[in-house]
Tab-separated table of C-alpha atoms and ligand atoms in Angstrom:
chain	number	residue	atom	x	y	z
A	296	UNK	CA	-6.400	-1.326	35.683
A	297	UNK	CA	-9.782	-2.618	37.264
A	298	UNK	CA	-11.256	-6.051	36.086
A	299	UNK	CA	-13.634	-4.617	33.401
A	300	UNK	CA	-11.004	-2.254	31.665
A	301	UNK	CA	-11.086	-2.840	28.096
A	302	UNK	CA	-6.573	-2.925	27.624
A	303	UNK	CA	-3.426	-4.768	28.978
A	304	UNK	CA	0.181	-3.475	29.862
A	305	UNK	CA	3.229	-4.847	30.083
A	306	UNK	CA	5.118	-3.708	32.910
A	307	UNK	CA	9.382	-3.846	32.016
A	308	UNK	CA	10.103	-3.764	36.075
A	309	UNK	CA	8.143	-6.106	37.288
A	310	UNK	CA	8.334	-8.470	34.247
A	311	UNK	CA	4.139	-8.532	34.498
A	312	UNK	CA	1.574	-8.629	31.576
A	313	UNK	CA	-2.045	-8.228	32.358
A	314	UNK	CA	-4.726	-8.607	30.726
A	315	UNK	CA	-8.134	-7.860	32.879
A	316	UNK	CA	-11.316	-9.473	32.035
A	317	UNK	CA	-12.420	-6.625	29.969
A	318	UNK	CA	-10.580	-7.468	27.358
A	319	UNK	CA	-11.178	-11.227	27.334
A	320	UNK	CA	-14.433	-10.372	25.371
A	321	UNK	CA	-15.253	-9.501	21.631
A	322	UNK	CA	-14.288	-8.743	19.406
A	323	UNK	CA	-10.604	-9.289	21.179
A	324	UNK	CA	-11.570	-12.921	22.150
A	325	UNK	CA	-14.767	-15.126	22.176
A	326	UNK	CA	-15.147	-18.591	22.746
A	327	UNK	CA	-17.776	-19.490	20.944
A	328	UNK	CA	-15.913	-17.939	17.497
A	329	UNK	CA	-13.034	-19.855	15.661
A	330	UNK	CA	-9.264	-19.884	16.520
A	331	UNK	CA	-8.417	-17.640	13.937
A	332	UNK	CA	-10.160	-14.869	14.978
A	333	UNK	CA	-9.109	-15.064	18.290
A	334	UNK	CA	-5.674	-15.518	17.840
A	335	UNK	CA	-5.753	-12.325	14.990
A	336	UNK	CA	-7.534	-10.475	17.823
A	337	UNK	CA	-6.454	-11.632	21.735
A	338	UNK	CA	-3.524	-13.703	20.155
A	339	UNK	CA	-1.929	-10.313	18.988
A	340	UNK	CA	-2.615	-8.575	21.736
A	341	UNK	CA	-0.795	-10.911	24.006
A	342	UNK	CA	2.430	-10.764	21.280
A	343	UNK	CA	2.323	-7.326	21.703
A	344	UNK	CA	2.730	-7.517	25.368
A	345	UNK	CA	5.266	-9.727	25.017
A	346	UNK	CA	7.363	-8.010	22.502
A	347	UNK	CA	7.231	-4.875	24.659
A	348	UNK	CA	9.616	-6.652	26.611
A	349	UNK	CA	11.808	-6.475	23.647
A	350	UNK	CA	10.794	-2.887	22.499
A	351	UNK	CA	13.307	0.080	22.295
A	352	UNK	CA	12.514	0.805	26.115
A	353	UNK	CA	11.719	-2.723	27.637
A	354	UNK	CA	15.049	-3.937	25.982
A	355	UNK	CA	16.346	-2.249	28.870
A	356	UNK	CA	15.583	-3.876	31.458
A	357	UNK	CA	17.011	-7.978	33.079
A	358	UNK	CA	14.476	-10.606	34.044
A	359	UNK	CA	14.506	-9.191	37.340
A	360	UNK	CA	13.582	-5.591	36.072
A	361	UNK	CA	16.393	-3.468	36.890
A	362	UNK	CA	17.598	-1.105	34.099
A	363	UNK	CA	20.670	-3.054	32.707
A	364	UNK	CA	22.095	-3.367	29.404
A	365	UNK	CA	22.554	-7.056	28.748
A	366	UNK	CA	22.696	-7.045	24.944
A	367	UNK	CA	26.289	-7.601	23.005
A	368	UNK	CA	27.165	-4.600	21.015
A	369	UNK	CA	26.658	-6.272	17.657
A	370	UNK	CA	23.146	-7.211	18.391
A	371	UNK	CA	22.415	-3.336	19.908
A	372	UNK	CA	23.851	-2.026	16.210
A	373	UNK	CA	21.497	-4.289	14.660
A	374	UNK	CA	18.455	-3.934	16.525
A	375	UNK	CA	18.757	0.251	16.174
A	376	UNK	CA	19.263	-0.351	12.429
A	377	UNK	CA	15.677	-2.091	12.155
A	378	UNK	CA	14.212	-0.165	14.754
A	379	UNK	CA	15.584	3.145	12.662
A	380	UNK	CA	13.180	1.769	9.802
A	381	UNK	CA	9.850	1.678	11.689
A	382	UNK	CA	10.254	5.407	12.981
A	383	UNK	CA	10.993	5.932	9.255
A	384	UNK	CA	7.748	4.439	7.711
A	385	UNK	CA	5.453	5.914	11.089
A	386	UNK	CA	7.339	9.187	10.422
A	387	UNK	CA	5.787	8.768	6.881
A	388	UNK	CA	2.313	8.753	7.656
A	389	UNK	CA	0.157	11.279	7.469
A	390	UNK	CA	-2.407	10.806	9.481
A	391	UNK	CA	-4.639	14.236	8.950
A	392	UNK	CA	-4.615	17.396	7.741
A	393	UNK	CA	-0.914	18.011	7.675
A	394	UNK	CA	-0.453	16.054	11.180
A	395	UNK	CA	2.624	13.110	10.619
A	396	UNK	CA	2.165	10.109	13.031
A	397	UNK	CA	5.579	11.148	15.596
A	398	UNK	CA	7.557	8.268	14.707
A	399	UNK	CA	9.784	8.170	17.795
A	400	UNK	CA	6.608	8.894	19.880
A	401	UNK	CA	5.019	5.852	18.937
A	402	UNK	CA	8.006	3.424	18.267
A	403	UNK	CA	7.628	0.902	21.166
A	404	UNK	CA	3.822	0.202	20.511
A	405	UNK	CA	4.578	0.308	16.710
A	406	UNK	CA	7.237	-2.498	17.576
A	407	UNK	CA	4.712	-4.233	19.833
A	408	UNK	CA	2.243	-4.723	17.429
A	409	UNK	CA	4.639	-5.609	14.239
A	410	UNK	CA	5.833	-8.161	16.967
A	411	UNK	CA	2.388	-9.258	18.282
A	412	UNK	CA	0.774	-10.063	14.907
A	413	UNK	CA	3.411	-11.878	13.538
A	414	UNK	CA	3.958	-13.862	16.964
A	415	UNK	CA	0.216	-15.081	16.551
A	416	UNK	CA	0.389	-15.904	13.284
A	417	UNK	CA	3.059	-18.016	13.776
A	418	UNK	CA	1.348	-19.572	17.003
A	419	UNK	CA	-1.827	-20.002	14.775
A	420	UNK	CA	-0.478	-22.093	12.042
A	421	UNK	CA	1.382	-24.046	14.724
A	422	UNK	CA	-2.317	-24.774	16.234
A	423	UNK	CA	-3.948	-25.218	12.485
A	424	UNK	CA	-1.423	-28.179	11.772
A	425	UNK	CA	-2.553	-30.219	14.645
A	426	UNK	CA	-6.282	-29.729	12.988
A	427	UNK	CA	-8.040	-32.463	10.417
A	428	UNK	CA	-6.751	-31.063	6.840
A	429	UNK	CA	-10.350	-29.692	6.009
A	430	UNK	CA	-10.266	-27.721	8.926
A	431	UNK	CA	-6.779	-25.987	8.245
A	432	UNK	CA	-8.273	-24.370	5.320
A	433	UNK	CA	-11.891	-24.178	5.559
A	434	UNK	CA	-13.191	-21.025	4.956
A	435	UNK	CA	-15.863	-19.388	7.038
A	436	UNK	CA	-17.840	-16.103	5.354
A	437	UNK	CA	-15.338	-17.108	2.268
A	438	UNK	CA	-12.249	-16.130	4.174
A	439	UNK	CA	-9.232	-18.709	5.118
A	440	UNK	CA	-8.500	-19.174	8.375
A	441	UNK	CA	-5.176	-16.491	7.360
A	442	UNK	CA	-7.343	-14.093	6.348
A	443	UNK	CA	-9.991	-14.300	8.927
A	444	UNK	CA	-6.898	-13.764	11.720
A	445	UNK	CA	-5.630	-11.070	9.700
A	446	UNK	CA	-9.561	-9.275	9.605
A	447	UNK	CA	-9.808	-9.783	12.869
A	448	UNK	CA	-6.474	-7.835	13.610
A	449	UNK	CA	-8.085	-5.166	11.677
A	450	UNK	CA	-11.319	-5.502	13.547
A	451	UNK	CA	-10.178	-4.973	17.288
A	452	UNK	CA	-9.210	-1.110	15.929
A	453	UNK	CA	-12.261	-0.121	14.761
A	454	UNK	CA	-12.727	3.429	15.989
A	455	UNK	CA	-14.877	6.366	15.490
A	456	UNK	CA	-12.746	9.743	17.259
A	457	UNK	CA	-13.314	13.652	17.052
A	458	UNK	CA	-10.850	15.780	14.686
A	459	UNK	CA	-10.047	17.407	17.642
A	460	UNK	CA	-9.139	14.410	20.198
A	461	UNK	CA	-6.951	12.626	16.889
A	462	UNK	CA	-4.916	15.884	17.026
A	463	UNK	CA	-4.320	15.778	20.305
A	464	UNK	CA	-3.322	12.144	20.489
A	465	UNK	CA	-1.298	12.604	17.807
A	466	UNK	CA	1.121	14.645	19.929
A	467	UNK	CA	0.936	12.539	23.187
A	468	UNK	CA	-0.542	9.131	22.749
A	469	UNK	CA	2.242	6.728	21.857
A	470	UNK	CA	-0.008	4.376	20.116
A	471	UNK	CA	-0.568	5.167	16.702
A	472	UNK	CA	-4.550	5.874	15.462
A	473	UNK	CA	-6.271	2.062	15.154
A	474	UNK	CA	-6.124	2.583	10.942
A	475	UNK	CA	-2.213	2.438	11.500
A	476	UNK	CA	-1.227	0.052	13.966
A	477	UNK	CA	-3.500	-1.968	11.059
A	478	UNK	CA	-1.787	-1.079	7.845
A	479	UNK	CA	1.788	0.060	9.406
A	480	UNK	CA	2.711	-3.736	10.757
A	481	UNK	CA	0.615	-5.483	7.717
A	482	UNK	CA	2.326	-3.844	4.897
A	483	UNK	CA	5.512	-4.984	6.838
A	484	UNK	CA	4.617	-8.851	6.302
A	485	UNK	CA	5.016	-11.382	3.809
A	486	UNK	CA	2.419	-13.138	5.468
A	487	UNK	CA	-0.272	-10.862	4.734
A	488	UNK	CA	0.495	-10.653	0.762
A	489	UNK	CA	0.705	-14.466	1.004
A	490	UNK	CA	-2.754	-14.703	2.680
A	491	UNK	CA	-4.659	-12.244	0.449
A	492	UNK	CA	-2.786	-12.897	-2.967
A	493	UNK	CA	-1.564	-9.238	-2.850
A	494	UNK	CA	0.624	-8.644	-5.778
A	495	UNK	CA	4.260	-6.295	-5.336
A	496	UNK	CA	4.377	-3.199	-5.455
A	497	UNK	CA	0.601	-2.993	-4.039
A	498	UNK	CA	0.239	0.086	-1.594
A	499	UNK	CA	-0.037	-2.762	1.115
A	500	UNK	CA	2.753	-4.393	0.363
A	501	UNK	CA	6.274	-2.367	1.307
A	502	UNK	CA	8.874	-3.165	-1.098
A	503	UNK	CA	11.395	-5.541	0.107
A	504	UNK	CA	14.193	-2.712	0.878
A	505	UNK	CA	11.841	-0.978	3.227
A	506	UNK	CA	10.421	-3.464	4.932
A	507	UNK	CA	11.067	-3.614	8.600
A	508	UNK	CA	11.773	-6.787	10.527
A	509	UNK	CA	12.838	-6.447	14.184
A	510	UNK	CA	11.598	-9.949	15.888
B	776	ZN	ZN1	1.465	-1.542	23.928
């Protein structure tokens, strides 16, 4: 990636994330705007990278980024079973025409970003507390600071693509189209119903059974 490339990778054998200037601008991250947009746009990101260390294929890998199993059995069973759930509910979507998101295809970003967003939100109520109270829940365009991070999220995937290029990525991209990697990992978290009020059984909230949890 060059300096002003507009993405980050994680990088399983070399244990590197990087994140090049390009992305260190809005609406990922701007610091002149308040922490909860930042940390629901940037702050994401940078749990996604680090949960792709943990994904179905970076799982694979030791600190020192050779390809070696270090899990106990138990917790392999366990992760698949969760994992399992989010190829599931991608596997679900449709995303046009007749076109299904390719659940497998896509599994390790879908993880990354279920990860990510619920990595920063944690890390942003962590930085709220040490605010003055009126901070921690003053709103700003008459959003909380929870649902400004969780806008934001929505925000950085804004997209506009031809019929024609969605069907193609549909086959070979392994990131889901921006409208998914919003709604897939926010219909997955408490969190989200929490912040906007959402009542069960809403199409944005999963019900409990289905809900996937991996980290
Ligand atoms: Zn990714």
């Amino acid at each position: 990636m060059s300096p002003p490339t507009v993405n980050a990778y994680y990088s399983p054998w070399r244990n590197e994330i990087v994140f090049p200037a390009g992305i260190l601008q809005p609406p990922f991250f701007d610091a002149n705007t308040d922490d909860a947009v930042n940390y629901g746009g940037i702050g994401a990101v940078i749990g996604h990278e680090m949960t792709h260390g943990f994904d179905d294929q970076g799982r694979k890998y030791d600190p020192q980024g050779n390809m070696k199993n270090w899990w106990t059995a138990a917790d392999e069973k366990r992760f698949q079973e969760r994992s399992k759930k989010i190829v599931e509910q991608f596997n679900s979507y449709v995303a046009m025409d007749d076109l299904h998101i390719n659940g497998e295809l896509t599994e390790g970003e879908n993880i990354a970003d279920l990860g990510g967003v619920k990595l920063a939100y944690a890390a942003l109520e962590k930085a709220l507390q040490r605010k003055p109270a009126a901070e921690r829940t003053q709103k700003i365009d008459g959003f909380t600071p929870e649902q400004r991070f969780f806008l934001s999220w929505a925000q950085v995937w804004r997209n506009n693509t031809r019929s024609e290029a969605k069907r193609l990525r549909l086959q070979v991209d392994p990131h889901s189209p921006g409208q998914f990697r919003v709604n897939g990992p926010l219909s997955n978290l408490p969190e989200f119903a929490r912040a906007f009020q959402i009542p069960d059984k809403s199409p944005m909230v999963r019900p409990a059974k289905d809900r996937v949890q991996i980290w």
